[in-house]
Every structure is written in C-alpha cells, then in structure tokens.
Tab-separated table of C-alpha atoms and ligand atoms in Angstrom:
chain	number	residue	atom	x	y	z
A	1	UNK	CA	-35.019	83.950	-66.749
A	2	UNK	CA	-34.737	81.096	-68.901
A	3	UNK	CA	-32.555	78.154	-67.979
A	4	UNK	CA	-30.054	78.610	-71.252
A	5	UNK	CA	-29.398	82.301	-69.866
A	6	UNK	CA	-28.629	81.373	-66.881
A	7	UNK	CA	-26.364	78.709	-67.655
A	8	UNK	CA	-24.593	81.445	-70.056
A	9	UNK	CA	-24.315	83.941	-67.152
A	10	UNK	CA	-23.026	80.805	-65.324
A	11	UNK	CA	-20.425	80.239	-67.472
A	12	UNK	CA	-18.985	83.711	-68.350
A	13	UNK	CA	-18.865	84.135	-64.798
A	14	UNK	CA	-16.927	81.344	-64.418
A	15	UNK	CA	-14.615	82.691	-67.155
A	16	UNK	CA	-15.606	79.712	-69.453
A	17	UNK	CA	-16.492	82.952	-72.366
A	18	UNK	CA	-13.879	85.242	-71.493
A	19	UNK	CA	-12.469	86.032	-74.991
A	20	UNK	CA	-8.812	86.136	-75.730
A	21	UNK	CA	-6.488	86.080	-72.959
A	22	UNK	CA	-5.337	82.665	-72.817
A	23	UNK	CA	-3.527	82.886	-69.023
A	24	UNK	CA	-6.918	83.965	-67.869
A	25	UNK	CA	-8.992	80.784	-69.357
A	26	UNK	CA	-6.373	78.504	-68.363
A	27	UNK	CA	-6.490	79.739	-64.651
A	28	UNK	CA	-9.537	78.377	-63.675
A	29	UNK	CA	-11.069	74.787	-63.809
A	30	UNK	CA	-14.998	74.553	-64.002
A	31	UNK	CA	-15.427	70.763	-62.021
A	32	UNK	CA	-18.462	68.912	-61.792
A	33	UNK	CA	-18.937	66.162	-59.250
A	34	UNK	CA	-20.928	64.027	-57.819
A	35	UNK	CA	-18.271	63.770	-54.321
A	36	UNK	CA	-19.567	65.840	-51.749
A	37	UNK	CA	-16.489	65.118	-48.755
A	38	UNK	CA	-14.998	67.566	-46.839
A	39	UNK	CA	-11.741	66.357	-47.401
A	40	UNK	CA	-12.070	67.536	-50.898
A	41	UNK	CA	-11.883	70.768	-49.638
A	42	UNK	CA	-8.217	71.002	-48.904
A	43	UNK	CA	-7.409	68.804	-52.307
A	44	UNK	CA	-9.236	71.536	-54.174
A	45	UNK	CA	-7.133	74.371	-52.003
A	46	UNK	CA	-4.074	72.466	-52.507
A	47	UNK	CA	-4.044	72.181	-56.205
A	48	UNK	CA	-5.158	75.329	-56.668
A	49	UNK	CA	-1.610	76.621	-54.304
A	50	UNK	CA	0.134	73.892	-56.406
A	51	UNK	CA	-1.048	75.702	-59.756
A	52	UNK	CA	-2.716	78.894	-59.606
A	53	UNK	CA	-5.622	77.437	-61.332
A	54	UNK	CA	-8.864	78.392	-58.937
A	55	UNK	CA	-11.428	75.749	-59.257
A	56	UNK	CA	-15.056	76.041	-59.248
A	57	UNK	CA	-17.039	73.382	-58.180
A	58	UNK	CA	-20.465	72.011	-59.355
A	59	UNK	CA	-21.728	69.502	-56.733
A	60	UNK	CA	-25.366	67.438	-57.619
A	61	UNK	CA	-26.650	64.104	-57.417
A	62	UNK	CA	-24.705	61.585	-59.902
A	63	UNK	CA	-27.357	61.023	-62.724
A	64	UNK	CA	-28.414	64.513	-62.225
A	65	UNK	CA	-25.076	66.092	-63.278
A	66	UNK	CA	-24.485	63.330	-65.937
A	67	UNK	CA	-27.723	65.015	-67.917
A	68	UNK	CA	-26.699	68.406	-66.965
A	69	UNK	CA	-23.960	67.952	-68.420
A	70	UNK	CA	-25.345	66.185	-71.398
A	71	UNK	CA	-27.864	68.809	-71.877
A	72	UNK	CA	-25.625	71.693	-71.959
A	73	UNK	CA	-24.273	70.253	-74.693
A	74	UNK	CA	-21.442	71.995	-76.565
A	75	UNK	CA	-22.027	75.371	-74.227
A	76	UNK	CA	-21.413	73.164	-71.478
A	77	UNK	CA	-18.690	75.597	-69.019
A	78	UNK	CA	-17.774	71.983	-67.466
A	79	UNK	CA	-14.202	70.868	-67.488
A	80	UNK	CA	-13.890	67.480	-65.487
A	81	UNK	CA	-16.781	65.386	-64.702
A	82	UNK	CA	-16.314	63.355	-61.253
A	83	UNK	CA	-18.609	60.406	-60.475
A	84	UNK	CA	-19.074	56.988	-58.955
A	85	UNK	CA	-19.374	53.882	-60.380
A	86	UNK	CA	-17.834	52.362	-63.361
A	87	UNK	CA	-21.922	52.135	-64.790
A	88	UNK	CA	-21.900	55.603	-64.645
A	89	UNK	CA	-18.963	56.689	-66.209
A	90	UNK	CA	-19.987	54.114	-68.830
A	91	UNK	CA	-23.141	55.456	-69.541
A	92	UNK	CA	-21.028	58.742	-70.147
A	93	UNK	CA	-18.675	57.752	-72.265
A	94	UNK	CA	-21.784	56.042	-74.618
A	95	UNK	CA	-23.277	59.473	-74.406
A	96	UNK	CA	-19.954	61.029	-75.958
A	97	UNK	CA	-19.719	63.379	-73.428
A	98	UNK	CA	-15.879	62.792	-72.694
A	99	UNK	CA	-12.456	63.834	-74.634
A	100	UNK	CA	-9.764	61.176	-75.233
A	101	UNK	CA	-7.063	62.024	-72.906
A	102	UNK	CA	-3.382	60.647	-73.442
A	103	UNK	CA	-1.398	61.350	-70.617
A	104	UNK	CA	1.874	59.153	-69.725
A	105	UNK	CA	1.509	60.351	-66.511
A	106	UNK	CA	-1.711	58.778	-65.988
A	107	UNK	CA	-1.292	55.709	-67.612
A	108	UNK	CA	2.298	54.515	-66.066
A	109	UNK	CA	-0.048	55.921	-62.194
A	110	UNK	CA	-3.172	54.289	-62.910
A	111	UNK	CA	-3.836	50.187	-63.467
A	112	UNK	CA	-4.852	49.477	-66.109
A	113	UNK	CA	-8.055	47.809	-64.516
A	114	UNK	CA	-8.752	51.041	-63.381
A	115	UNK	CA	-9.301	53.477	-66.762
A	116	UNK	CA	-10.095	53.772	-70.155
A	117	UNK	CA	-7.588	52.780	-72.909
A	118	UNK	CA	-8.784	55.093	-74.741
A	119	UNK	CA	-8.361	57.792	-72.095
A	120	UNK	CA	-12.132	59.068	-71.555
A	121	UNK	CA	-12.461	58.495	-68.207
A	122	UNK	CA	-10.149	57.073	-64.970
A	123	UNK	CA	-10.314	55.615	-61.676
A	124	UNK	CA	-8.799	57.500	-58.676
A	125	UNK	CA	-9.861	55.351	-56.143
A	126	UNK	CA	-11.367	51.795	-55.463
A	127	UNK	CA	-14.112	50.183	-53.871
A	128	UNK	CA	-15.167	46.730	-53.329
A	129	UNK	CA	-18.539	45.001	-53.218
A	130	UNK	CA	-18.506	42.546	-50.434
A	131	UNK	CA	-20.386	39.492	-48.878
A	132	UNK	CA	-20.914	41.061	-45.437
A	133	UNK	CA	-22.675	38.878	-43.167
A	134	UNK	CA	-24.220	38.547	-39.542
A	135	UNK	CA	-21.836	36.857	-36.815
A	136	UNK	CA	-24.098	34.941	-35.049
A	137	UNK	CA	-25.895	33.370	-38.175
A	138	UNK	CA	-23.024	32.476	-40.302
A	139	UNK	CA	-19.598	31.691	-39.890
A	140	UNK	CA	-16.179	32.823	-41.833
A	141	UNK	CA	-15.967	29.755	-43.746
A	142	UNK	CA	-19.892	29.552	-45.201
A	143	UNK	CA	-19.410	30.969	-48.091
A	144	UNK	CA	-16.578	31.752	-50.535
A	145	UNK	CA	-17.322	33.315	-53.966
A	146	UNK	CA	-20.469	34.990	-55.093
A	147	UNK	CA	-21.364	32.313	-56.744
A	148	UNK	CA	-22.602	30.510	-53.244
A	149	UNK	CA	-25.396	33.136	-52.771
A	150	UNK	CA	-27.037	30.979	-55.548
A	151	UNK	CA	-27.188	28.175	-53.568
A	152	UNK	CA	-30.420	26.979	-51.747
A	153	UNK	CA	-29.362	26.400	-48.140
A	154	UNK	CA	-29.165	30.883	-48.186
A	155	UNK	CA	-32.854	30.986	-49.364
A	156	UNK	CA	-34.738	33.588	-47.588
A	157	UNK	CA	-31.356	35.247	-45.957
A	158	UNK	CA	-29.973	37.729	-48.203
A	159	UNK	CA	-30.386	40.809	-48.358
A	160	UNK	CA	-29.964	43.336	-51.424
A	161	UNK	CA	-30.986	46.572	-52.929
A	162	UNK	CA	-32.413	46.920	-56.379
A	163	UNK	CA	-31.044	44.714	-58.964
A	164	UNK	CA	-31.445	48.506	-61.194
A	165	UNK	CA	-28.950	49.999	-59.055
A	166	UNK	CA	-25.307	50.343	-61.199
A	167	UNK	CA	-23.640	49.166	-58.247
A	168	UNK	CA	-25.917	45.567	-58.597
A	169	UNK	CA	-25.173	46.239	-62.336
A	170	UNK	CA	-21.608	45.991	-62.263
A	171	UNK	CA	-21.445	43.305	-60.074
A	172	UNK	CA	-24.090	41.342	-62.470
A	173	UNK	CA	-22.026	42.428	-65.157
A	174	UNK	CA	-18.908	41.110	-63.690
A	175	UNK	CA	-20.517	37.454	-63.292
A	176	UNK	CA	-21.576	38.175	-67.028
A	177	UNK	CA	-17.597	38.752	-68.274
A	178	UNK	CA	-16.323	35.762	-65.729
A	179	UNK	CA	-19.454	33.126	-66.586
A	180	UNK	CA	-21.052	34.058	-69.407
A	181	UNK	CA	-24.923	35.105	-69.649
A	182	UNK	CA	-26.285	31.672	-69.257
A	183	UNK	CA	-24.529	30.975	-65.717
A	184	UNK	CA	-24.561	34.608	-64.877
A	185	UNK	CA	-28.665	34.198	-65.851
A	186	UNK	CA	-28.933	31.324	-63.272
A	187	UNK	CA	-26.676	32.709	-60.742
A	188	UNK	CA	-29.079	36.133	-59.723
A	189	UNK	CA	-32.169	33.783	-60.820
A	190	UNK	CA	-30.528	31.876	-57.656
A	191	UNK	CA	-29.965	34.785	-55.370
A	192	UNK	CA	-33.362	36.606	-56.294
A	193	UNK	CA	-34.773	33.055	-55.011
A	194	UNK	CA	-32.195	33.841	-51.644
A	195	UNK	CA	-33.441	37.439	-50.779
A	196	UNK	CA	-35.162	37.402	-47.033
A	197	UNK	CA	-37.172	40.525	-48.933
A	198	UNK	CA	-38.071	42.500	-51.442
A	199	UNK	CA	-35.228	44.683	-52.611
A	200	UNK	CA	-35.476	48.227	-50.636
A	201	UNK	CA	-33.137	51.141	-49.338
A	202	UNK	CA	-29.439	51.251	-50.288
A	203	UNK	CA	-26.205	49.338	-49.174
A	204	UNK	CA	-26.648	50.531	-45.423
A	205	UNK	CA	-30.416	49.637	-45.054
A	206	UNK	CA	-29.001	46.600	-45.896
A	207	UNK	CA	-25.998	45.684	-43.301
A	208	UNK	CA	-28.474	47.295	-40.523
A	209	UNK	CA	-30.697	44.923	-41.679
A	210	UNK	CA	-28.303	42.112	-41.384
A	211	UNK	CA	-27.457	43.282	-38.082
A	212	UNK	CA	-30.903	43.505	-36.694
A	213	UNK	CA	-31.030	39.634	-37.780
A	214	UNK	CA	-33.832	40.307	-40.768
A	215	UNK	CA	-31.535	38.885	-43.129
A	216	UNK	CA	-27.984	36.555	-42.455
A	217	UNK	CA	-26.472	38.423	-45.501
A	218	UNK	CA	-26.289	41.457	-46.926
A	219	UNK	CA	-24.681	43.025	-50.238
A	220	UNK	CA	-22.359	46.260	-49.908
A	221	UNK	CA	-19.748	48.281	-51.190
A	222	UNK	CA	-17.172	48.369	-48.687
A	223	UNK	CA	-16.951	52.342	-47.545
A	224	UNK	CA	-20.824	51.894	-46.632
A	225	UNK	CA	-19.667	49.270	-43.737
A	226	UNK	CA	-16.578	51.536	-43.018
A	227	UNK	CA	-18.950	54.977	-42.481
A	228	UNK	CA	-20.316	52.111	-39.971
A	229	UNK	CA	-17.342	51.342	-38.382
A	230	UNK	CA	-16.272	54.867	-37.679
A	231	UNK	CA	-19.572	56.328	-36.696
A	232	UNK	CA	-19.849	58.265	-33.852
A	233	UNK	CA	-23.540	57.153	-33.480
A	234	UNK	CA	-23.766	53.987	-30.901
A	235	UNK	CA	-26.172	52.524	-32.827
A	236	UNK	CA	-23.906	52.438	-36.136
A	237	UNK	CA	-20.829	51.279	-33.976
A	238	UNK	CA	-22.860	48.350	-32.425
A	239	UNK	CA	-24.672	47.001	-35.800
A	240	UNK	CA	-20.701	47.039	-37.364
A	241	UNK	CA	-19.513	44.790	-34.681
A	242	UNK	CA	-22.206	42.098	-35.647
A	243	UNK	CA	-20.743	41.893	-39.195
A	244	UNK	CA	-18.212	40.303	-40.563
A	245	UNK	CA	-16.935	40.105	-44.271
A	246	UNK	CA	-16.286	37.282	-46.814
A	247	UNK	CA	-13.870	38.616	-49.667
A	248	UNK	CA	-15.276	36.826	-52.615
A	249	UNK	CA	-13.110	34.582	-54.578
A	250	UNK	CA	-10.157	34.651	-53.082
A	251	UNK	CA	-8.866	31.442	-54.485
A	252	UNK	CA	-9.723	32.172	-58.115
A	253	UNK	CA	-10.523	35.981	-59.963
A	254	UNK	CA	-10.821	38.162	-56.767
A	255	UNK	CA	-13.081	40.484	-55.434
A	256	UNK	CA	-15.558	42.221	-58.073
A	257	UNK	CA	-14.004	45.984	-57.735
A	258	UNK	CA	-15.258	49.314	-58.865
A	259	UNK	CA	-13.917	52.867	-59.144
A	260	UNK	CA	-14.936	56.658	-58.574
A	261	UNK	CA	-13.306	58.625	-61.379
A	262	UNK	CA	-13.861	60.851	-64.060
A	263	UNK	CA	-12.831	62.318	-67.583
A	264	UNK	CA	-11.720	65.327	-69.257
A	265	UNK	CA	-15.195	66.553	-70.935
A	266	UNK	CA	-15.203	66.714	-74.795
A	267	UNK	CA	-16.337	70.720	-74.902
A	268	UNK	CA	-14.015	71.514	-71.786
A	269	UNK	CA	-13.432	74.845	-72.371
A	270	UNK	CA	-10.031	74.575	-70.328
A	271	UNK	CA	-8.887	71.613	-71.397
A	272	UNK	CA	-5.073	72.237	-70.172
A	273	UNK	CA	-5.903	72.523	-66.535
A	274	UNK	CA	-8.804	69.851	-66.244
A	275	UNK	CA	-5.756	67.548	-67.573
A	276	UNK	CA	-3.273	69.312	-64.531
A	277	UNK	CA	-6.399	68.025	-62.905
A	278	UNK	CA	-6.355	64.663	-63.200
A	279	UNK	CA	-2.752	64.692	-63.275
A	280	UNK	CA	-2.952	65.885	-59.547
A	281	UNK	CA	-5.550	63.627	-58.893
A	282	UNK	CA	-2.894	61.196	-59.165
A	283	UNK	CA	-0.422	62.251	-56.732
A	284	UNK	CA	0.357	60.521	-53.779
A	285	UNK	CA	-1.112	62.646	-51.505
A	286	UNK	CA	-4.086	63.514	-53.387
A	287	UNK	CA	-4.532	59.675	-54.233
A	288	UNK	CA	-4.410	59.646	-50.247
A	289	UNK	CA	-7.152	62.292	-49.673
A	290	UNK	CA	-9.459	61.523	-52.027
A	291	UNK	CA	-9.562	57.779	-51.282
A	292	UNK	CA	-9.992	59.018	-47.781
A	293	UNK	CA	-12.509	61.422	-48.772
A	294	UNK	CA	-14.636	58.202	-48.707
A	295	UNK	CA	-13.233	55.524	-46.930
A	296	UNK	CA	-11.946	54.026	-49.988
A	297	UNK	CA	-8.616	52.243	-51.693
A	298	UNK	CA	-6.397	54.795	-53.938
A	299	UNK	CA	-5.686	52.951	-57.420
A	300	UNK	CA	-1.943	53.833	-57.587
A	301	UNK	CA	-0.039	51.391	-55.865
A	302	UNK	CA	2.027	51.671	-53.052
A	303	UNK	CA	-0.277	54.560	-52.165
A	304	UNK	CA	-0.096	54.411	-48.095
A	305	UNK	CA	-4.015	56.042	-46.039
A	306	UNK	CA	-4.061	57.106	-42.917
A	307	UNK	CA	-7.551	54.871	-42.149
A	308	UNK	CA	-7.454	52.256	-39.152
A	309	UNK	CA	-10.723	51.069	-40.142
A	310	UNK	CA	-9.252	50.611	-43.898
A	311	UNK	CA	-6.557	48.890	-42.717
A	312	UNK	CA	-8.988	47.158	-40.548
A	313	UNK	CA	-10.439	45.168	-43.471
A	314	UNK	CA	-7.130	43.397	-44.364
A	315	UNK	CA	-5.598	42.908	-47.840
A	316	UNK	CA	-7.081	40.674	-50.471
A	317	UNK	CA	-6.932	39.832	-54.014
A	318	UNK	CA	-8.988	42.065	-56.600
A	319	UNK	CA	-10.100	41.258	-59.853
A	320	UNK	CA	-7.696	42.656	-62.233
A	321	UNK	CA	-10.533	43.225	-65.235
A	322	UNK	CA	-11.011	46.078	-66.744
A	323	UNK	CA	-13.894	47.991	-64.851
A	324	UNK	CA	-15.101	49.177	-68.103
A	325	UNK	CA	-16.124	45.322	-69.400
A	326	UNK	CA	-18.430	45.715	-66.386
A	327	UNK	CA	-20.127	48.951	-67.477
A	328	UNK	CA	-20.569	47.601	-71.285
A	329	UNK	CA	-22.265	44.609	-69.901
A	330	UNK	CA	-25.197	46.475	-67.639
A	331	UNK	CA	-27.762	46.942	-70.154
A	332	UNK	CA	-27.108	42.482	-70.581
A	333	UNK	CA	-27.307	42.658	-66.622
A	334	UNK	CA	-30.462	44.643	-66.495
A	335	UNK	CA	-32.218	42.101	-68.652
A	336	UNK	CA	-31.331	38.838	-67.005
A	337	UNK	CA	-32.170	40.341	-63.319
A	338	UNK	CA	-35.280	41.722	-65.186
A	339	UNK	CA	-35.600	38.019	-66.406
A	340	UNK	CA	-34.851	36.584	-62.569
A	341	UNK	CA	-37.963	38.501	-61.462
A	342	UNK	CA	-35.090	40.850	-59.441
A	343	UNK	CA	-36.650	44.104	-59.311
B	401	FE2	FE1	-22.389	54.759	-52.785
C-alpha cells in the first residue's frame, strides 16, 4: 500500500476526515512529539478527564517527525507538534508548518523569552546548557562565563559533541546575539583549539568522559547530568559525584537557556482542542509534569517540582533573550564553527 494511503487511512481513523459533526472532530487531538516520558502518560489521561478530548499520540525521532509532518503537507491529520530545542522549532516555523496562535492565556503564563510573538510555537519547559566540569581537575572558581573556554590554559580539556548539533547551535547562536559574529567567530575558533578530542557521542558521552578524567570539561544540557544524578545504575551515580557545575555568567546575561515546546500546526484539522492543548500545557500541574517528564525547569513562574536533584542544582540567573534570536542565528552559527574547523 502506498505511503499517501496509509497516511489517509491514518487519519480518518483518527477522525481527522470525519465529515460534518463538529462535537466529533473537536473531541479528539491528533499530537505529534518528539517526548517519549512516561510521565506524559498521566498528562495525556488527565487532559483528556479534564476535557473529553481523547488524544492520539504520534511519537518519532525529532527531525524525523518535523519532515513527516512537512511532507504530509496540507493532509497532514497532525494537530500540535511537540519538540526540543529552540533550533528545531525554528527550523519549523521557517518551513511554515505552524498557525499563529493568540491566546491571552498563554501569553500572560509564558515569558516572553520563552515563545513566539507571533504565537507559532511556545516553551513549556526549560533547560540549561552548562559548564560541567571534573572535581579533581578544576575548581568552582576556574571559570565563569563561556567565554573562558576560549582561553588557552583549557587547551586540550574540553570536551563537546558536534558543533552541527542544534543544541551547540543555539548556544553558538547565543554568543552570536550577545558578541556579535566576529567575537562569537573567535570564541568557538578558541574552544575548537580547547577540545581534549574530536567531537563524538552526545551530552552524556561527554560528562562520562569528564568523569573518567579524558577531558576536565565537558558541555551539557542540564537534564543529561540530572538522568545522572538519579540513576539507579552505580556507575551513573558515581561519574555524577565527580562533577560539578559552573552556571555561566552569572555576573552579567545569565545562563544560555533553551526550551521544549511546540505550536498549533497550520493544517490542524482540530484546531480548537490543540489550542485547549497548549492551554493545559500551561497549568500548574501540567507545567509540573511535563518539566518533570524530563528533569527540566517549567517556564511559568512560581511553578513549584517535586525533583530533589532539580532543586539540587540551585537557582541562578537565566538569560532573559528571546530563545527564538538563537534559532534565527544557527545557519550564522553553522558557518563560523564550520569556519573554526569544529566539526
Ligand atoms: Fe536532549
């Protein structure tokens, strides 16, 4: 069977084609995402109780659903499209793929750092990408900002994954919006020059690294030294304890943040509920479990999670930009770590 006919079967069956009765399209919301936590699970349940809207869920890899989505164009049965990284959700808003949602629910819940003026896509919860570094190489007070990994006394000790990666992206892109391209060109020419090796694996294969003494410093996004912390492997536990974290740039712009969210999708073919959706999503307690869901900071103030190991990381100042300047400047931060020799 052809892959359009399926899709079509798909989406009648998930009522995205059912003609006519509008109580019956607006009681069901088709969601794609890239979050695959178990915690989800009772958010899901919980909405539906809340609403009567049944959700069904499309789970896949992040760039995966992005062209799934993108290829199923205007027959596309999606609703909301869920995904990490503000690079991401960049990439789909240049693709047109999302609807301009005004909500004043939203907007008074959410920071603005943390979504689209425009509407097309929003942050429900927060990460950071930290300086994590190995306790018996370097102390608390080594380093500061991310502009010291530039400097030459850290050359051969850091470690990082692909410059290509959007998390490396955003974070390039962030020196690009707070330095300019010039500085922000010398600054990952400067920490290219730093790395202990070439760039392999993802944020974990990184802190293990740093933990196993390969490399003094390593690169991450905070839940990846969390999903350390509360481990119930030995091994896991033990290379957490031999980190420690530097919040960047404390005494000036804060620490470079980024956002899992998501957007109301242009051909939603239930566009009332995927907006109940996000609405939800927004809630205290749903700001509580999905944040959770991955060891991560909700984006409405105030919001309290029940996470030792959270807590565990203290409170620090975040760069207030808007998340979206970062996205707009990865195909700049591509070139220049393309330029450093940064693969
Ligand atoms: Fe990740």
């Amino acid at each position: 069977m052809p892959l359009r006919t399926h899709l079509l079967i798909l989406a009648a069956l998930m009522g995205g084609l059912s003609p006519g009765r509008a109580f019956a399209q607006q009681s069901v919301l088709n969601l794609y995402t890239a979050r695959h936590y178990q915690t989800d699970e009772a958010l899901y349940a919980d909405f539906t109780r809340q609403t009567g809207i049944r959700i069904n869920r499309i789970e896949g890899g992040e760039d995966a659903l992005f062209e799934r989505v993108r290829n199923e164009g205007t027959n596309s049965p999606a609703d909301v499209f869920i995904t990490v990284d503000i690079g991401r959700l960049w990439r789909a808003e240049q693709a047109g793929i999302f609807a301009k949602l005004r909500s004043p629910l939203l907007e008074s819940r959410i920071p603005p750092a943390y979504r689209d003026p425009d509407g097309q896509w929003f942050g429900f919860s927060a990460r950071a990408r930290v300086i994590v570094y190995n306790r018996d190489a370097v102390k608390a007070g080594d380093l500061h900002d991310y502009e010291d990994l530039a400097e030459p006394k850290w050359r051969g000790r850091i470690c990082m994954r692909s410059s290509s990666h959007p998390y490396n992206l955003s974070l390039i892109g962030s020196m690009i919006a707070h330095l300019g391209e010039a500085k922000a060109q010398a600054w990952i020419s400067g920490v290219k020059n730093n790395l202990a090796r070439d760039p392999k694996g993802g944020d974990t294969d990184q802190l293990t690294a740093a933990a196993a003494g390969e490399c003094d410093i390593a690169i991450a996004n905070t839940y990846y030294l969390l999903r350390l912390m509360r481990s119930s492997r030995a091994g896991d536990k033990a290379a957490a304890q031999k980190l420690g974290v530097v919040w960047p740039n404390q005494d000036n712009r804060g620490a470079h943040m980024n956002i899992s969210g998501g957007g109301v999708l242009r051909h939603a073919p239930h566009p009332e509920a995927a907006r109940r959706f996000l609405e939800y999503l927004a809630g205290d307690q749903a700001q509580a479990y999905f944040a959770d869901g991955n060891n991560e900071w909700p984006v409405v103030p105030g919001v309290k999670v029940n996470n030792p190991a959270l807590d565990s990381l203290g409170r620090f100042r975040a760069d207030a930009i808007n998340v979206g300047q970062l996205g707009r400047n990865q195909p700049v931060a591509q070139r220049i770590a393309d330029r450093a020799g940064f693969r």
